[in-house]
XYZ file of C-alpha atoms in Angstrom:
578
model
C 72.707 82.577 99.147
C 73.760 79.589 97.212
C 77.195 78.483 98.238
C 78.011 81.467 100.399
C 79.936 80.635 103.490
C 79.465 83.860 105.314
C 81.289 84.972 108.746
C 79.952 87.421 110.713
C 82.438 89.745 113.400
C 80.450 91.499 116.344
C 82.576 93.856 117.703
C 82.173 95.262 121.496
C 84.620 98.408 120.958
C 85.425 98.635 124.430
C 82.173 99.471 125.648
C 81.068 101.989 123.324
C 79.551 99.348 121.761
C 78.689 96.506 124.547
C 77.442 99.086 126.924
C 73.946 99.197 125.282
C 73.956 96.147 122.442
C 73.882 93.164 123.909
C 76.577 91.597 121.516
C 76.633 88.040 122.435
C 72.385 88.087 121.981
C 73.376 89.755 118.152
C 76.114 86.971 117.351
C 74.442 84.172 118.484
C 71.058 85.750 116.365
C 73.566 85.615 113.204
C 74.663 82.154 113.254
C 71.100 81.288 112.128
C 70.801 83.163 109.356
C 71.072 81.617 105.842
C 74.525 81.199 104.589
C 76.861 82.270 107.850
C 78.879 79.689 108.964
C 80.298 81.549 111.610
C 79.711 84.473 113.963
C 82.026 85.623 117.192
C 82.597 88.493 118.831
C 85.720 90.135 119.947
C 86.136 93.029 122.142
C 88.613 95.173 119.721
C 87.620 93.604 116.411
C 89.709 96.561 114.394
C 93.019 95.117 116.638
C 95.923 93.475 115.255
C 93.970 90.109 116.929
C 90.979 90.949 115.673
C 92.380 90.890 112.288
C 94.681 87.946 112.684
C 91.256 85.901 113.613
C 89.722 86.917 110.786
C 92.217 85.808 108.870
C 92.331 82.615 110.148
C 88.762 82.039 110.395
C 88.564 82.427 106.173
C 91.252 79.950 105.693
C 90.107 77.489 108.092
C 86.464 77.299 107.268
C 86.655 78.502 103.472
C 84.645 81.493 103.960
C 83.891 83.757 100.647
C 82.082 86.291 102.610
C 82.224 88.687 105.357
C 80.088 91.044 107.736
C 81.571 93.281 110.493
C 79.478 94.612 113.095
C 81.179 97.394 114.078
C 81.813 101.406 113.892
C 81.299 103.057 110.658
C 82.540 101.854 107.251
C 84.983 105.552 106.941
C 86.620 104.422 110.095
C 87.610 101.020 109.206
C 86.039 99.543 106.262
C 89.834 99.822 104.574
C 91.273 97.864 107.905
C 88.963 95.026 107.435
C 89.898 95.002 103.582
C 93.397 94.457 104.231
C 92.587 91.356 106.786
C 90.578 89.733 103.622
C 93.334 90.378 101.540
C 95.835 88.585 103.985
C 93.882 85.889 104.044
C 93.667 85.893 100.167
C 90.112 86.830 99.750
C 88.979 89.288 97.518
C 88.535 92.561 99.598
C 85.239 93.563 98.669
C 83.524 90.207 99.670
C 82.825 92.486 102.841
C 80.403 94.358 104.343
C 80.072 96.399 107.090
C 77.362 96.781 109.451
C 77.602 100.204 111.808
C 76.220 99.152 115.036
C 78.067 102.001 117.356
C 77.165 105.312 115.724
C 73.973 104.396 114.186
C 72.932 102.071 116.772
C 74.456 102.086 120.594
C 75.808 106.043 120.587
C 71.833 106.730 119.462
C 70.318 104.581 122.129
C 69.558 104.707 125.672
C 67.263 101.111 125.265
C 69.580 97.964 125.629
C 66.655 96.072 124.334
C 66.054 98.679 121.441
C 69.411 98.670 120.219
C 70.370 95.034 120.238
C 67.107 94.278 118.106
C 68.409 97.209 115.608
C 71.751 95.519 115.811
C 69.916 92.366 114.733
C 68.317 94.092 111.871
C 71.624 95.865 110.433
C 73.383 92.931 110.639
C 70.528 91.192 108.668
C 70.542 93.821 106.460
C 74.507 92.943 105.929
C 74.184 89.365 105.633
C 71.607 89.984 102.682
C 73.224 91.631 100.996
C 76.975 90.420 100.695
C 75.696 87.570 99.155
C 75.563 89.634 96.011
C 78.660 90.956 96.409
C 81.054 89.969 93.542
C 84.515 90.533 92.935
C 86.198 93.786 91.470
C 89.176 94.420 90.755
C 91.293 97.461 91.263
C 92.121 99.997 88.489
C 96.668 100.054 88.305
C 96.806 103.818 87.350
C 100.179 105.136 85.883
C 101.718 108.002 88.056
C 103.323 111.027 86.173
C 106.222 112.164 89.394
C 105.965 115.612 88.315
C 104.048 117.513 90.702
C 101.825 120.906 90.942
C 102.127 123.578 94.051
C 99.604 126.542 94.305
C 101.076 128.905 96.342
C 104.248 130.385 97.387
C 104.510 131.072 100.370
C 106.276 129.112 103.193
C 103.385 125.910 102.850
C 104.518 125.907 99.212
C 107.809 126.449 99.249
C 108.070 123.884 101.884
C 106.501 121.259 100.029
C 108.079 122.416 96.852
C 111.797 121.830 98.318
C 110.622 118.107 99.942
C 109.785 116.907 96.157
C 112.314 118.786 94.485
C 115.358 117.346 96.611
C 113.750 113.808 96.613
C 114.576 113.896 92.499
C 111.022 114.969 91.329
C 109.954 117.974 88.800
C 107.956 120.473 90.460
C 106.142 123.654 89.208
C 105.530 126.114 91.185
C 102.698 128.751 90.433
C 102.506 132.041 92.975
C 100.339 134.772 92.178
C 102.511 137.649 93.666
C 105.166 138.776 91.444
C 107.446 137.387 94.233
C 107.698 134.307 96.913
C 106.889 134.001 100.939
C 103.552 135.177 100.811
C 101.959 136.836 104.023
C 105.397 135.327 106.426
C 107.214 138.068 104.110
C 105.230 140.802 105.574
C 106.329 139.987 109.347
C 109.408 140.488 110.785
C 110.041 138.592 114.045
C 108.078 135.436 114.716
C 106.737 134.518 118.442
C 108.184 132.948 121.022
C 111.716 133.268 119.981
C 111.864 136.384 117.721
C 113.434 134.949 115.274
C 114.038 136.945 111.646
C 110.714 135.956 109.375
C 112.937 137.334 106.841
C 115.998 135.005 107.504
C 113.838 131.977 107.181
C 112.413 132.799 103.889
C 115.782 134.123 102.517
C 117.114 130.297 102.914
C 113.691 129.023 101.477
C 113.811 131.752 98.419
C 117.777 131.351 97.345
C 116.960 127.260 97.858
C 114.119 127.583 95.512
C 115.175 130.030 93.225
C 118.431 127.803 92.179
C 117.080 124.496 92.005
C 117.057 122.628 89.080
C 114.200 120.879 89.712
C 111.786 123.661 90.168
C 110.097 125.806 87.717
C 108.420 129.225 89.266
C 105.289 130.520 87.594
C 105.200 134.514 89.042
C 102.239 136.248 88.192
C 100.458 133.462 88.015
C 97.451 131.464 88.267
C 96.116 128.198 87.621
C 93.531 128.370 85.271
C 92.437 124.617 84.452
C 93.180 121.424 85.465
C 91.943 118.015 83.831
C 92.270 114.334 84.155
C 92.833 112.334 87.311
C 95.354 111.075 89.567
C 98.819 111.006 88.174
C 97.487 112.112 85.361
C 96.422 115.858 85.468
C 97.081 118.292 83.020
C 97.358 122.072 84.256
C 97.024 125.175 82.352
C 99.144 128.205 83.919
C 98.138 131.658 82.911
C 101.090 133.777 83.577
C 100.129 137.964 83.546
C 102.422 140.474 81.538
C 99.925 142.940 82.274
C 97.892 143.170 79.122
C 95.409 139.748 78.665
C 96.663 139.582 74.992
C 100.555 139.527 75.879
C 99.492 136.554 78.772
C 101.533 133.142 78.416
C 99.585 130.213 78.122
C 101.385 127.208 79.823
C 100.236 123.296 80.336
C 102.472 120.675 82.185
C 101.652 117.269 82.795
C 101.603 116.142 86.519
C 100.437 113.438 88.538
C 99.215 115.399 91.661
C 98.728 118.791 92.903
C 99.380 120.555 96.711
C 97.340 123.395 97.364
C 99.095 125.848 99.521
C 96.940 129.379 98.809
C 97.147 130.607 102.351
C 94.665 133.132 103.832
C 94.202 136.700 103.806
C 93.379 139.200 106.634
C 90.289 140.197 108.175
C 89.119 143.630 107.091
C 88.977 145.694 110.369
C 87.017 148.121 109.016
C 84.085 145.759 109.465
C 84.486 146.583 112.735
C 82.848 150.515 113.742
C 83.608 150.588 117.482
C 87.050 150.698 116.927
C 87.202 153.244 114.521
C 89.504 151.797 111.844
C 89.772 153.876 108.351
C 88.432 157.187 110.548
C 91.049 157.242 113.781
C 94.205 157.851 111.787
C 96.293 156.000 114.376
C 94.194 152.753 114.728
C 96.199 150.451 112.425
C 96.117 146.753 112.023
C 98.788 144.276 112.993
C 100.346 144.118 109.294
C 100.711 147.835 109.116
C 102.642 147.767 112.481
C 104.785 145.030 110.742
C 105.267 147.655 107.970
C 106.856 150.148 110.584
C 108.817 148.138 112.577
C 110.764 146.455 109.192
C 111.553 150.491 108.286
C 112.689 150.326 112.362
C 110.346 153.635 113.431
C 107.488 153.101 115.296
C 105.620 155.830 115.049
C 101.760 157.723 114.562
C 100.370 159.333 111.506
C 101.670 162.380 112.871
C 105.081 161.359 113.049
C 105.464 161.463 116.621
C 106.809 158.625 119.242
C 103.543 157.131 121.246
C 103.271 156.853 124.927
C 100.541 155.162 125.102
C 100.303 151.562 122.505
C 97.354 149.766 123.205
C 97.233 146.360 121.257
C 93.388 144.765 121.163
C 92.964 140.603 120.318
C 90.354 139.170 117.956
C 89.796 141.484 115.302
C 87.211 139.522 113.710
C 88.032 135.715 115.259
C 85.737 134.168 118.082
C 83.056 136.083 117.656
C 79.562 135.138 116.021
C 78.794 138.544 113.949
C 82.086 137.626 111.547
C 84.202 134.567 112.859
C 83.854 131.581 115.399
C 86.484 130.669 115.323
C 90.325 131.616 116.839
C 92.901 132.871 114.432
C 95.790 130.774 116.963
C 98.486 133.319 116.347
C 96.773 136.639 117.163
C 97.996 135.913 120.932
C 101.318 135.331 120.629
C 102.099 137.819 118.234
C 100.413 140.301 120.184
C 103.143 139.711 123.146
C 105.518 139.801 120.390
C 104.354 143.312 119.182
C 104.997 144.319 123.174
C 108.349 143.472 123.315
C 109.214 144.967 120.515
C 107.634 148.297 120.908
C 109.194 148.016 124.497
C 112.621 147.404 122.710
C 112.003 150.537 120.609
C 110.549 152.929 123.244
C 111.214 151.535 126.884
C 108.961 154.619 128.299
C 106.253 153.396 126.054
C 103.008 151.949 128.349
C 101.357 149.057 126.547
C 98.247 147.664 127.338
C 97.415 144.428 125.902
C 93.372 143.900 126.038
C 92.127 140.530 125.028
C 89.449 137.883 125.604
C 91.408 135.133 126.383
C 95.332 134.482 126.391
C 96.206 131.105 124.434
C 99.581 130.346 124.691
C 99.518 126.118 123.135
C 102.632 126.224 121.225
C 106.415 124.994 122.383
C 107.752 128.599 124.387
C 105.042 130.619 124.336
C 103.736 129.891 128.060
C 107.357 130.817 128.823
C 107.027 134.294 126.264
C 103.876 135.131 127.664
C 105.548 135.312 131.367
C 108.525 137.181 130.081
C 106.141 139.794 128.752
C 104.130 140.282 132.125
C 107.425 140.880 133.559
C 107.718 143.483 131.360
C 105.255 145.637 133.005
C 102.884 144.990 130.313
C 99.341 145.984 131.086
C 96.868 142.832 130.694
C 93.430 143.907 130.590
C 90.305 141.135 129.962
C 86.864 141.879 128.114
C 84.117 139.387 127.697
C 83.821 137.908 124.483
C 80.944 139.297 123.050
C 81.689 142.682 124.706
C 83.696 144.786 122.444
C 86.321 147.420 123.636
C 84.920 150.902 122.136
C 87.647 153.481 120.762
C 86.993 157.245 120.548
C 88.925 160.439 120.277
C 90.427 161.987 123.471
C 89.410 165.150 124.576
C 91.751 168.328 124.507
C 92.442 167.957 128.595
C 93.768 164.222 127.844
C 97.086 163.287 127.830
C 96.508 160.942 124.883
C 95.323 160.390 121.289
C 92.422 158.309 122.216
C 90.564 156.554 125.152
C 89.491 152.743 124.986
C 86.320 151.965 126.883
C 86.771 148.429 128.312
C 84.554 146.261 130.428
C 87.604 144.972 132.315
C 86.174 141.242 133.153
C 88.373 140.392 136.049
C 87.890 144.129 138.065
C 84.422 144.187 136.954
C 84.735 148.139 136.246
C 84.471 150.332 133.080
C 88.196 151.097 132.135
C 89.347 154.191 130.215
C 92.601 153.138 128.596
C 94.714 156.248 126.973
C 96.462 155.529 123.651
C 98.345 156.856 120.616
C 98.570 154.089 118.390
C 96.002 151.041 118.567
C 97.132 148.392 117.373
C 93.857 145.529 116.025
C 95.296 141.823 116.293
C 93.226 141.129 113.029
C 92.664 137.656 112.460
C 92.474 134.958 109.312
C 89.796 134.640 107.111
C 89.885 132.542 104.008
C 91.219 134.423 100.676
C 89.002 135.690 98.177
C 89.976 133.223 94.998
C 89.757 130.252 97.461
C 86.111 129.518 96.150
C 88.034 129.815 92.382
C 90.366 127.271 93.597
C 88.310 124.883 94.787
C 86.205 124.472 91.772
C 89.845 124.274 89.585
C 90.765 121.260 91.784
C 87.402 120.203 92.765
C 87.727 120.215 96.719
C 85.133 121.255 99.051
C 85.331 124.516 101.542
C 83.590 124.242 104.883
C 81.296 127.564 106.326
C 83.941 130.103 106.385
C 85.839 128.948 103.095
C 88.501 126.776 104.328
C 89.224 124.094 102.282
C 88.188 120.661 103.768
C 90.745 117.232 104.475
C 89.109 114.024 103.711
C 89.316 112.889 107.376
C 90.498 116.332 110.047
C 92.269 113.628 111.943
C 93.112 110.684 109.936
C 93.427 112.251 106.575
C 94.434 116.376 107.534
C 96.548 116.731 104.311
C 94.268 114.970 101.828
C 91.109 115.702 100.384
C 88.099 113.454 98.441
C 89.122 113.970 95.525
C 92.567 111.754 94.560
C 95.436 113.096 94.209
C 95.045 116.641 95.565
C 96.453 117.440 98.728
C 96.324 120.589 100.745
C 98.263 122.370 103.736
C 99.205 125.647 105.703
C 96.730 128.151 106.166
C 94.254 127.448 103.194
C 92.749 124.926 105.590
C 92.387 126.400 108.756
C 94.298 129.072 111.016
C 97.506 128.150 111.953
C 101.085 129.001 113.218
C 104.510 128.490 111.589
C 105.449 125.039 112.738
C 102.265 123.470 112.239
C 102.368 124.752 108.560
C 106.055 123.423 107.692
C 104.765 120.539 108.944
C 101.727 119.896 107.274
C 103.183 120.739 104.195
C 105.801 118.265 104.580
C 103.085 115.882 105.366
C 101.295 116.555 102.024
C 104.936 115.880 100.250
C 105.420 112.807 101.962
C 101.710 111.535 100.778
C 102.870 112.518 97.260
C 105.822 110.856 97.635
C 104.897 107.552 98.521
C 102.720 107.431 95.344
C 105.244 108.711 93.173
C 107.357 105.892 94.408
C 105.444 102.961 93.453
C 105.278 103.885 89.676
C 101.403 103.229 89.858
C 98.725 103.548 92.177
C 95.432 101.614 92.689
C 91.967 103.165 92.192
C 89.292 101.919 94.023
C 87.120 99.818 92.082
C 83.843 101.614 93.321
C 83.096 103.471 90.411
C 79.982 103.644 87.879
C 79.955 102.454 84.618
C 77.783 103.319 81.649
C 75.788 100.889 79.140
C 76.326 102.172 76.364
C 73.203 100.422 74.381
C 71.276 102.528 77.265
C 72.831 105.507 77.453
C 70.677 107.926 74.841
C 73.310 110.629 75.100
C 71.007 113.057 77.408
C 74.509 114.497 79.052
C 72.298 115.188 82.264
C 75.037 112.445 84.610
C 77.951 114.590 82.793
C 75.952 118.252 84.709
C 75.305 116.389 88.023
C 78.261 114.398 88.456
C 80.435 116.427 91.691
C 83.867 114.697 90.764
C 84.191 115.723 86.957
C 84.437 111.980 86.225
C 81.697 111.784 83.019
C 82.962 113.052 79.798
C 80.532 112.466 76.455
C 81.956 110.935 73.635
C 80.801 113.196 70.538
C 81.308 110.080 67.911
C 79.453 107.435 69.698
C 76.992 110.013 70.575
C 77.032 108.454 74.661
C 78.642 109.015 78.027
C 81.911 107.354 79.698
C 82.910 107.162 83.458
C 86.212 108.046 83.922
C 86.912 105.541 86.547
C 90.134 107.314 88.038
C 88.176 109.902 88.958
C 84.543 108.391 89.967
C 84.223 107.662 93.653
C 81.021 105.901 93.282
C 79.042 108.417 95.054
C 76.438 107.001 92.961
C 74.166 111.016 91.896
C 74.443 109.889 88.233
C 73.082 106.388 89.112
C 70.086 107.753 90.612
C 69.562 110.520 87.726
C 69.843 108.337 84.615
C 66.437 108.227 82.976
C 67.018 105.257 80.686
C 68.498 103.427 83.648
C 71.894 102.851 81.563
C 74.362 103.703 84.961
C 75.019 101.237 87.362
C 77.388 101.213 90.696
C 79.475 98.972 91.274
C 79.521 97.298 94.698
C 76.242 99.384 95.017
C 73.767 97.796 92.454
C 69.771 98.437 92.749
C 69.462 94.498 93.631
C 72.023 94.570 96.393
C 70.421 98.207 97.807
C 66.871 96.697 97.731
C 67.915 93.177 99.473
C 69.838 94.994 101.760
C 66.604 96.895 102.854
C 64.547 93.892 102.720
C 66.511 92.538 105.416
C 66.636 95.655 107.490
C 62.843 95.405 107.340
C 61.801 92.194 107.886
C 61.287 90.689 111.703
C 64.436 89.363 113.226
C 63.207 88.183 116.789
């Protein structure tokens, strides 16, 4: 620890942190380590004052290194970067030592925790004195920019970077744009035309210069790294010999595949694909856009019974709610009520979530409209069966009303299944294209749900609408002009910055073995046939450190994250700190 002049920030986070660590005890144990000139603690360390002091501090006592005691490094690791850099210190002289959720959310000890504290901060001190400085990769940005998708995400985000000057391509795999918002035709709480917003989308679109649409298409490869990818677009005639082969250069890509519908069918109490008038929500959409609602047999039904959560919130197929299953199911009530005003509708459901802007509002108006609310448990299916001869029906519904407590017989001719979304087929075929995770069900995952909901770990590719998780209308306009705006504000600064936290190959080590180039999750090792050894692509490496570990002839090392610094970091974790 030879000329390091280290300062170390305790931070009390409220009292997520002071509750259980005794901070003061932790500090006061770090100004007598080797090498820290300094150690406070603060109560908000991440705050604007927090910052500001340690700015300061490194100017006025020449420190060259840092340690923050605080939450974890994914929360605000980047924060405490950009104080260093203020203060004109290079920003990976820092290290950060999680005391809250690996220390005082864990433990219940005071006494326990604070000498852990001790130890992680240890750990810290060791090892940023082997920190050195890196320096940031400047990475040219190609503007033009990639959309998968074509419906109202894509075409969203498509317009944003189209107006704003830049070249976008657009790649839909329907031989036509709006995706599934073109098979509805009023949208909840307002009714308004589905088909009157995507007309002003489609015309938009369809006559703007900047925009090139890919129909019958797919992306079939993409390569490189932030701004600068390079996309191969297989476009379908019909016949794989007569397919066009297209490649454009662009500097990042928005995924906007959307979702597909549950499969009621799945389903056998309800009788889907063997009652002839149990039909699913998007087959009712069908029938109201020709304007006759109607059963197989062509007759007007008395009796419409719409049922919620087709396949959402329940643990045999989906946890998870489908968000717009509710409010479109009121919808479908007014509208048959608009058609047939002698109709009876019964709307049977688990639970009624009305979140949006209006819809607490809609769901009065449709009470008021003598529609018939009827509540099952969640795990307690309605059952559907054919009504006998003596019924004045099509079918009966066998409900476990929850709030009578009584077996229900509900008479219908058309049941309608609210079914909800599921993620699309291709969406594993995506994800390996642009190399972005999927969680449990297939969603695609955001770097950060919170923080981060429009990007994802890999740079450069963003994502939005309903290829990420259920969602309404407004909530998928806006996330997809989120995802243009993060575009944007690269494609403004002509180049971007890659994290220097990447691996890099020696290549008097490397025997050529190609086993980092099969392990390595980001794509980021290609093997150079002539020299006969591998290169890290450093654009695309994010230091995850799988092909440091795997190298047999020991030729890969991390940067920031070298065996020395690992090992003296755990040497300090270990040894007594009383």
């Amino acid at each position: 620890m030879k000329n390091c002049r280290i300062g170390v920030y305790v931070c009390m986070c409220g009292t997520n942190i002071a509750k259980i660590v005794d901070v003061e005890a932790v500090a006061n144990y770090a100004s007598s380590l080797p090498g820290v000139v300094l150690a406070k603690t603060y109560k908000y360390m991440c705050s604007n004052p927090g910052q500001e002091m340690i700015t300061q501090d490194i100017r006025e006592n020449n420190l060259n290194r840092v340690v923050v005691a605080a939450c974890s490094p994914n929360m605000h690791e980047r924060t405490f970067r950009n104080a260093l850099r203020a203060a004109g210190l290079n920003q990976y002289l820092l290290e950060m030592a999680n005391i809250r959720e690996q220390c005082s959310w864990v433990h219940n000890d005071p006494v326990q925790a604070t000498t852990k504290a001790k130890a992680l901060v240890n750990a810290a001190v060791c090892r940023v004195a082997l920190h050195e400085e890196l320096e940031s990769v400047p990475v040219n940005m190609c503007p033009n920019v990639l959309v998968v998708g074509g419906g109202i995400a894509g075409m969203t985000a498509a317009l944003e970077l189209a107006d704003a000057g830049n070249q976008v391509y657009l790649v839909e795999k329907e031989d036509h744009l709006g995706g599934n918002l073109a098979r509805v035709d009023l949208t909840a709480p307002y009714l308004y035309s589905a088909r009157d917003l995507l007309t002003e989308r489609i015309t938009r679109i369809m006559n703007h210069s900047k925009v090139k649409i890919f129909l019958k298409s797919k992306l079939t490869d993409l390569k490189g790294f932030i701004g600068n990818f390079k996309a191969t677009v297989r476009t379908m005639n019909g016949r794989p010999e007569t397919d066009k082969i297209s490649e454009v250069e662009i500097g990042n890509v928005i995924v906007c595949t959307g979702f597909k519908e549950f499969d009621a069918s799945r389903i056998v109490h309800y009788g889907y694909g063997k009652l002839p008038n149990v039909i699913t929500s998007f087959e009712l959409e069908k029938m109201i856009r020709v304007g006759r609602i109607e059963t197989k047999e062509g007759k007007i039904p008395k009796y419409v019974a719409i049922i919620h959560c087709v396949g959402s919130r329940s643990q045999e197929f989906h946890s998870y709610c489908s968000r717009v299953c509710c409010m479109t199911a009121l919808k479908y009530a007014h509208e048959i009520k608009s058609a047939n005003p002698e109709c009876y509708v019964s709307d049977i459901y688990i639970d009624m979530h009305a979140f949006g802007k209006g819809h607490e509002d809609f769901y009065r108006r449709s009470s008021e409209a003598k529609t018939l609310f009827l509540m099952y448990e969640k795990e307690d299916r309605p059952v559907i069966h054919k009504a006998g001869p003596k019924d004045d029906c099509e079918m009966l519904i066998e409900v476990n009303e929850k709030l009578s407590g009584e077996l229900i017989e509900i008479p219908a001719d058309l049941v309608i299944l609210m079914v909800g979304m599921e993620a699309r087929e291709d969406s594993q075929e995506i994800a390996r294209l642009v190399n972005i995770s999927q969680d449990k069900d297939g969603w695609f995952i955001e770097s950060h749900p919170k923080l981060e909901p429009v990007a994802t770990t890999t740079d450069g590719i963003f994502i939005a609408g309903t290829c990420v998780a259920p969602k309404d209308i407004p909530d998928t306009v806006a996330q997809a002009r989120a995802a243009a705006a993060r575009v944007l504000a690269r494609i403004s600064k002509g180049k971007i910055e890659v994290d220097a936290l990447y691996s890099v190959v020696n290549e008097d080590l490397c025997s050529g073995c190609r086993l980092c180039n099969q392990l390595c999750p980001y794509s980021a090792i290609e093997f150079d046939e002539v020299k006969r050894h591998s290169h890290i692509i450093s654009a695309l490496c994010k230091g995850c450190g799988v092909c440091v570990a795997a190298c047999p002839s020991s030729a890969i090392t991390g940067r920031h994250f070298t065996d020395q610094q690992v090992l003296v970091q755990v040497d300090g974790l270990l040894c007594e700190n009383e």
